[in-house]
């Protein structure tokens, strides 16, 4: 049976609408349902010189594979007219309505997966709507106690113990309980959703040189090493903690199914250098599959035809892999 994926078109003043239209330039073996204001997409398609036929999504209809030149739309009304490249706090609610609709549809099994376009966290918060990011909203709306942010590109997967925290708060946040949850979720997702038997997971230390025996910090000795030891006794294939500058080398990565890094800017710069434009953000631990582009709204590229759709394509491909649609 054809799977149905829901696509959120992201910040309307950025490249999200451009990327959604680019998705419609090829066939997909799954059905893509785009949440957007149809008038915005029609205007952007004309601007980009793209011929796309728009059809209204009918809930309850039988899913059919998406065809090139066609786009299935569920209408989400924009509160204000969009100016290319110019953020507008009035339209922040539009972005959140799309996300909440997509989550609801995944929770009730209307959609097999959600794939999200790029959003701008700043303008949402400036509108008075508290918003830390996709990952946190997904956990809240799905009543999931703990989720894991993992980015992936061909040849490398990096999951994070902490995500959007100030650096000074990171050491206190890394507890045995949190690290245990992150590793269990990552291991389970790799096994069940990526079909990897006994996934080999490499874990970074927190401090330079992984603490150098306690001379540069004791988090490795007091938290990370005991947690890895206990989980390894329970059968997980864990290795570390390694210094991050050592772990992110070919010698180690070629043997890894995933890396678990302690904080956002420890693991993601390497992954984005390796695969920017062809990487995907995955939220593990949810009761449904969610993938996303790995980049921002690129306001300066909106409507220029220069936006690269590679990450969006890869996000759909990974969602297909995770839902068994390959």
CSV table of C-alpha atoms in Angstrom, one decimal:
chain,number,residue,atom,x,y,z
A,1,UNK,CA,0.0,0.0,0.0
A,2,UNK,CA,1.3,3.5,-0.9
A,3,UNK,CA,2.3,5.4,2.2
A,4,UNK,CA,1.1,9.0,2.7
A,5,UNK,CA,3.7,11.6,4.0
A,6,UNK,CA,2.8,15.1,5.2
A,7,UNK,CA,5.1,18.0,4.2
A,8,UNK,CA,5.2,21.3,6.1
A,9,UNK,CA,6.3,24.1,3.7
A,10,UNK,CA,8.2,26.1,6.4
A,11,UNK,CA,8.7,29.9,6.7
A,12,UNK,CA,6.7,31.5,3.9
A,13,UNK,CA,9.2,34.3,3.2
A,14,UNK,CA,12.1,31.9,2.8
A,15,UNK,CA,12.9,29.0,0.5
A,16,UNK,CA,10.4,26.5,1.9
A,17,UNK,CA,7.8,27.2,-0.8
A,18,UNK,CA,10.5,27.0,-3.5
A,19,UNK,CA,11.7,23.6,-2.2
A,20,UNK,CA,8.1,22.2,-2.1
A,21,UNK,CA,7.6,23.2,-5.7
A,22,UNK,CA,10.9,21.6,-6.6
A,23,UNK,CA,9.7,18.3,-5.0
A,24,UNK,CA,6.9,18.3,-7.5
A,25,UNK,CA,9.3,18.2,-10.4
A,26,UNK,CA,9.8,14.4,-10.0
A,27,UNK,CA,7.8,11.3,-9.3
A,28,UNK,CA,7.7,9.8,-5.8
A,29,UNK,CA,6.6,6.3,-4.8
A,30,UNK,CA,4.8,7.7,-1.8
A,31,UNK,CA,2.0,10.3,-1.7
A,32,UNK,CA,3.2,13.7,-0.6
A,33,UNK,CA,0.5,16.0,1.0
A,34,UNK,CA,1.8,19.6,1.4
A,35,UNK,CA,0.5,21.9,4.0
A,36,UNK,CA,0.6,25.5,2.6
A,37,UNK,CA,-1.4,28.4,1.4
A,38,UNK,CA,-2.1,27.5,-2.2
A,39,UNK,CA,-2.1,31.1,-3.4
A,40,UNK,CA,1.5,31.5,-2.0
A,41,UNK,CA,2.6,28.4,-3.9
A,42,UNK,CA,0.9,29.5,-7.1
A,43,UNK,CA,2.6,32.9,-6.9
A,44,UNK,CA,6.0,31.4,-6.2
A,45,UNK,CA,5.6,28.9,-9.0
A,46,UNK,CA,4.9,31.6,-11.5
A,47,UNK,CA,7.9,33.6,-10.2
A,48,UNK,CA,10.1,30.5,-10.7
A,49,UNK,CA,8.7,29.6,-14.0
A,50,UNK,CA,7.5,26.2,-12.8
A,51,UNK,CA,4.4,24.5,-14.2
A,52,UNK,CA,2.7,22.7,-11.3
A,53,UNK,CA,-1.0,21.5,-11.2
A,54,UNK,CA,-2.4,21.9,-7.7
A,55,UNK,CA,-5.0,19.5,-6.3
A,56,UNK,CA,-6.9,19.7,-3.0
A,57,UNK,CA,-6.2,16.9,-0.5
A,58,UNK,CA,-9.2,14.9,0.5
A,59,UNK,CA,-8.7,13.1,3.9
A,60,UNK,CA,-9.9,9.5,3.7
A,61,UNK,CA,-9.0,9.1,0.0
A,62,UNK,CA,-6.8,6.2,-1.0
A,63,UNK,CA,-3.1,7.3,-1.2
A,64,UNK,CA,-1.6,7.3,-4.7
A,65,UNK,CA,2.1,7.9,-5.6
A,66,UNK,CA,2.9,11.5,-6.3
A,67,UNK,CA,3.5,12.4,-10.0
A,68,UNK,CA,5.8,15.0,-11.5
A,69,UNK,CA,4.1,18.3,-12.2
A,70,UNK,CA,1.4,17.7,-9.6
A,71,UNK,CA,1.1,18.8,-5.9
A,72,UNK,CA,-1.5,17.8,-3.4
A,73,UNK,CA,-2.3,20.6,-1.1
A,74,UNK,CA,-4.2,21.0,2.2
A,75,UNK,CA,-5.0,24.7,2.5
A,76,UNK,CA,-3.5,26.6,5.5
A,77,UNK,CA,-4.5,30.3,5.3
A,78,UNK,CA,-1.8,32.9,5.6
A,79,UNK,CA,-2.7,35.8,7.9
A,80,UNK,CA,-0.7,38.4,5.9
A,81,UNK,CA,0.7,38.8,2.4
A,82,UNK,CA,4.3,37.5,2.0
A,83,UNK,CA,7.2,39.7,1.0
A,84,UNK,CA,10.1,37.7,-0.3
A,85,UNK,CA,13.0,37.5,2.2
A,86,UNK,CA,11.1,39.6,4.8
A,87,UNK,CA,10.0,38.0,8.0
A,88,UNK,CA,6.7,39.0,9.4
A,89,UNK,CA,5.6,38.1,12.9
A,90,UNK,CA,2.0,38.1,11.8
A,91,UNK,CA,2.7,34.9,9.8
A,92,UNK,CA,4.4,33.1,12.7
A,93,UNK,CA,1.1,31.5,13.7
A,94,UNK,CA,0.8,30.0,10.1
A,95,UNK,CA,4.1,28.1,10.6
A,96,UNK,CA,2.9,26.6,14.0
A,97,UNK,CA,-0.5,25.7,12.6
A,98,UNK,CA,1.1,23.7,9.9
A,99,UNK,CA,3.3,21.9,12.4
A,100,UNK,CA,0.5,21.1,14.8
A,101,UNK,CA,-1.7,19.8,11.9
A,102,UNK,CA,1.1,17.5,10.7
A,103,UNK,CA,1.7,16.2,14.2
A,104,UNK,CA,-2.0,15.5,14.7
A,105,UNK,CA,-2.2,13.7,11.4
A,106,UNK,CA,0.8,11.5,12.3
A,107,UNK,CA,-0.6,10.7,15.7
A,108,UNK,CA,-3.9,9.5,14.3
A,109,UNK,CA,-2.1,7.4,11.5
A,110,UNK,CA,-3.5,9.6,8.7
A,111,UNK,CA,0.2,10.1,7.7
A,112,UNK,CA,3.0,7.6,7.9
A,113,UNK,CA,5.7,10.3,8.3
A,114,UNK,CA,6.1,14.1,8.4
A,115,UNK,CA,8.9,15.9,6.6
A,116,UNK,CA,9.4,19.5,7.6
A,117,UNK,CA,10.7,22.5,5.7
A,118,UNK,CA,12.9,25.2,7.2
A,119,UNK,CA,11.5,27.6,9.8
A,120,UNK,CA,12.8,30.7,11.5
A,121,UNK,CA,12.7,30.3,15.3
A,122,UNK,CA,13.5,34.0,15.9
A,123,UNK,CA,10.4,35.4,14.2
A,124,UNK,CA,8.1,32.9,16.0
A,125,UNK,CA,9.5,34.0,19.4
A,126,UNK,CA,9.3,37.7,18.4
A,127,UNK,CA,5.6,37.1,17.7
A,128,UNK,CA,5.2,36.2,21.4
A,129,UNK,CA,4.9,32.5,20.7
A,130,UNK,CA,7.4,30.5,22.9
A,131,UNK,CA,9.3,28.2,20.6
A,132,UNK,CA,12.6,26.4,21.1
A,133,UNK,CA,12.6,24.4,17.9
A,134,UNK,CA,10.9,21.5,16.0
A,135,UNK,CA,12.3,18.8,18.3
A,136,UNK,CA,10.9,20.3,21.4
A,137,UNK,CA,7.5,21.0,19.9
A,138,UNK,CA,7.3,17.5,18.5
A,139,UNK,CA,8.0,16.0,21.9
A,140,UNK,CA,5.4,18.3,23.6
A,141,UNK,CA,2.6,17.8,21.1
A,142,UNK,CA,3.1,14.0,21.0
A,143,UNK,CA,3.4,13.7,24.8
A,144,UNK,CA,6.8,12.1,24.3
A,145,UNK,CA,9.0,12.3,27.4
A,146,UNK,CA,12.3,12.0,25.6
A,147,UNK,CA,13.3,12.4,22.0
A,148,UNK,CA,16.7,12.4,20.3
A,149,UNK,CA,17.9,14.8,17.6
A,150,UNK,CA,20.0,12.9,15.0
A,151,UNK,CA,21.4,14.3,11.8
A,152,UNK,CA,22.5,12.0,9.0
A,153,UNK,CA,24.3,12.2,5.7
A,154,UNK,CA,25.6,9.3,3.6
A,155,UNK,CA,28.4,7.8,5.7
A,156,UNK,CA,27.7,9.5,9.0
A,157,UNK,CA,24.9,9.7,11.6
A,158,UNK,CA,25.3,12.0,14.7
A,159,UNK,CA,22.8,11.9,17.6
A,160,UNK,CA,22.9,14.5,20.4
A,161,UNK,CA,22.6,14.2,24.1
A,162,UNK,CA,21.8,17.9,24.5
A,163,UNK,CA,20.3,20.1,21.8
A,164,UNK,CA,19.4,23.8,22.1
A,165,UNK,CA,21.2,24.7,25.4
A,166,UNK,CA,23.6,27.5,26.2
A,167,UNK,CA,27.1,25.9,26.5
A,168,UNK,CA,27.4,26.8,30.2
A,169,UNK,CA,24.4,24.6,31.0
A,170,UNK,CA,25.5,21.5,29.1
A,171,UNK,CA,27.6,19.8,31.8
A,172,UNK,CA,24.8,19.9,34.4
A,173,UNK,CA,22.3,18.6,31.9
A,174,UNK,CA,24.3,15.4,31.1
A,175,UNK,CA,23.2,13.0,33.8
A,176,UNK,CA,23.3,9.2,33.8
A,177,UNK,CA,19.6,9.1,33.4
A,178,UNK,CA,19.6,11.4,30.3
A,179,UNK,CA,22.5,9.7,28.7
A,180,UNK,CA,20.9,6.3,29.3
A,181,UNK,CA,17.7,7.5,27.6
A,182,UNK,CA,19.5,9.0,24.6
A,183,UNK,CA,21.6,5.8,24.0
A,184,UNK,CA,18.6,3.5,24.4
A,185,UNK,CA,16.4,5.5,22.0
A,186,UNK,CA,19.3,5.8,19.5
A,187,UNK,CA,20.1,2.1,19.7
A,188,UNK,CA,16.4,1.1,19.3
A,189,UNK,CA,15.8,3.4,16.3
A,190,UNK,CA,18.9,2.2,14.5
A,191,UNK,CA,17.8,-1.4,15.1
A,192,UNK,CA,14.1,-1.1,14.2
A,193,UNK,CA,13.9,1.8,11.8
A,194,UNK,CA,17.2,1.4,10.0
A,195,UNK,CA,17.4,-2.4,10.2
A,196,UNK,CA,20.9,-2.4,11.7
A,197,UNK,CA,21.7,-5.5,13.8
A,198,UNK,CA,23.6,-4.6,16.9
A,199,UNK,CA,24.4,-1.1,15.9
A,200,UNK,CA,27.9,0.0,16.7
A,201,UNK,CA,27.6,3.4,18.5
A,202,UNK,CA,30.7,5.6,19.2
A,203,UNK,CA,30.3,8.1,22.1
A,204,UNK,CA,32.3,11.3,22.5
A,205,UNK,CA,33.5,12.7,25.8
A,206,UNK,CA,32.4,16.1,27.0
A,207,UNK,CA,35.8,17.7,27.7
A,208,UNK,CA,38.9,18.2,25.6
A,209,UNK,CA,40.8,14.9,25.4
A,210,UNK,CA,37.8,13.2,27.0
A,211,UNK,CA,38.8,14.8,30.3
A,212,UNK,CA,42.4,13.4,30.2
A,213,UNK,CA,42.0,11.2,33.2
A,214,UNK,CA,40.1,13.8,35.2
A,215,UNK,CA,42.7,16.6,34.7
A,216,UNK,CA,40.3,18.5,32.2
A,217,UNK,CA,37.0,17.6,33.9
A,218,UNK,CA,35.5,14.6,35.6
A,219,UNK,CA,32.2,14.2,33.6
A,220,UNK,CA,33.7,11.3,31.7
A,221,UNK,CA,34.8,9.5,34.9
A,222,UNK,CA,31.7,10.2,36.9
A,223,UNK,CA,28.9,10.0,34.4
A,224,UNK,CA,29.8,8.9,30.8
A,225,UNK,CA,32.1,5.9,31.5
A,226,UNK,CA,29.9,4.2,34.1
A,227,UNK,CA,26.8,4.7,31.9
A,228,UNK,CA,28.5,3.1,28.9
A,229,UNK,CA,29.8,0.3,31.0
A,230,UNK,CA,26.3,-0.5,32.4
A,231,UNK,CA,24.6,-0.4,29.0
A,232,UNK,CA,27.3,-2.5,27.4
A,233,UNK,CA,26.7,-5.2,30.1
A,234,UNK,CA,23.0,-5.1,28.9
A,235,UNK,CA,24.1,-5.9,25.4
A,236,UNK,CA,24.5,-2.6,23.6
A,237,UNK,CA,27.5,-2.2,21.2
A,238,UNK,CA,28.9,1.0,22.7
A,239,UNK,CA,32.4,2.4,22.4
A,240,UNK,CA,34.0,5.5,24.1
A,241,UNK,CA,34.1,8.0,25.5
A,242,UNK,CA,36.5,9.3,22.8
A,243,UNK,CA,37.9,12.8,22.4
A,244,UNK,CA,35.7,14.4,19.7
A,245,UNK,CA,38.8,15.5,17.7
A,246,UNK,CA,39.9,11.8,17.6
A,247,UNK,CA,36.5,10.2,17.0
A,248,UNK,CA,35.6,12.3,14.0
A,249,UNK,CA,38.4,10.7,11.8
A,250,UNK,CA,38.1,8.0,9.1
A,251,UNK,CA,39.7,5.4,11.3
A,252,UNK,CA,36.8,5.5,13.7
A,253,UNK,CA,33.9,6.6,11.6
A,254,UNK,CA,34.3,3.9,9.0
A,255,UNK,CA,33.4,1.4,11.8
A,256,UNK,CA,30.5,3.4,13.3
A,257,UNK,CA,26.8,3.1,12.6
A,258,UNK,CA,26.2,6.3,14.6
A,259,UNK,CA,28.0,8.8,16.8
A,260,UNK,CA,26.5,10.2,20.0
A,261,UNK,CA,27.9,13.6,20.8
A,262,UNK,CA,27.4,15.5,24.0
A,263,UNK,CA,26.2,18.8,22.6
A,264,UNK,CA,25.0,20.5,19.5
A,265,UNK,CA,28.2,22.2,18.2
A,266,UNK,CA,30.4,19.2,19.1
A,267,UNK,CA,28.9,16.9,16.6
A,268,UNK,CA,27.0,18.9,14.0
A,269,UNK,CA,29.8,21.0,12.5
A,270,UNK,CA,31.6,17.8,11.3
A,271,UNK,CA,28.4,16.4,9.8
A,272,UNK,CA,27.4,19.5,8.0
A,273,UNK,CA,30.9,20.0,6.6
A,274,UNK,CA,30.8,16.4,5.4
A,275,UNK,CA,27.3,16.5,3.9
A,276,UNK,CA,25.8,20.0,3.8
A,277,UNK,CA,23.0,20.1,1.3
A,278,UNK,CA,22.6,16.3,1.4
A,279,UNK,CA,21.9,15.8,5.1
A,280,UNK,CA,18.7,15.3,7.1
A,281,UNK,CA,17.5,16.0,10.6
A,282,UNK,CA,15.7,13.1,12.2
A,283,UNK,CA,13.8,13.1,15.5
A,284,UNK,CA,14.1,9.7,17.2
A,285,UNK,CA,11.8,8.4,19.9
A,286,UNK,CA,8.6,9.8,18.6
A,287,UNK,CA,5.6,7.5,17.9
A,288,UNK,CA,5.9,8.4,14.2
A,289,UNK,CA,8.7,9.2,11.7
A,290,UNK,CA,9.8,12.8,11.4
A,291,UNK,CA,12.6,14.0,9.1
A,292,UNK,CA,13.6,17.5,8.1
A,293,UNK,CA,16.0,19.5,6.0
A,294,UNK,CA,19.3,20.3,7.6
A,295,UNK,CA,19.4,24.0,6.8
A,296,UNK,CA,17.7,27.3,7.5
A,297,UNK,CA,15.2,29.5,5.6
A,298,UNK,CA,17.8,31.2,3.3
A,299,UNK,CA,15.7,34.3,3.0
A,300,UNK,CA,18.1,35.8,0.4
A,301,UNK,CA,17.5,32.9,-1.9
A,302,UNK,CA,13.7,32.9,-1.8
A,303,UNK,CA,12.2,33.2,-5.3
A,304,UNK,CA,15.6,33.2,-7.0
A,305,UNK,CA,15.5,29.6,-8.3
A,306,UNK,CA,18.9,29.0,-6.6
A,307,UNK,CA,17.7,27.0,-3.6
A,308,UNK,CA,19.1,23.5,-3.5
A,309,UNK,CA,16.4,20.8,-3.0
A,310,UNK,CA,19.0,18.1,-2.2
A,311,UNK,CA,18.4,18.0,1.6
A,312,UNK,CA,14.6,18.0,1.2
A,313,UNK,CA,14.9,15.1,-1.3
A,314,UNK,CA,17.1,13.2,1.1
A,315,UNK,CA,14.7,13.9,4.0
A,316,UNK,CA,11.9,12.1,2.0
A,317,UNK,CA,14.2,9.3,1.1
A,318,UNK,CA,15.2,8.7,4.7
A,319,UNK,CA,11.6,8.8,5.8
A,320,UNK,CA,10.9,6.2,3.1
A,321,UNK,CA,13.7,4.0,4.5
A,322,UNK,CA,12.4,4.4,8.1
A,323,UNK,CA,8.8,3.5,7.1
A,324,UNK,CA,9.8,0.5,4.9
A,325,UNK,CA,8.8,2.2,1.7
A,326,UNK,CA,12.1,1.8,-0.2
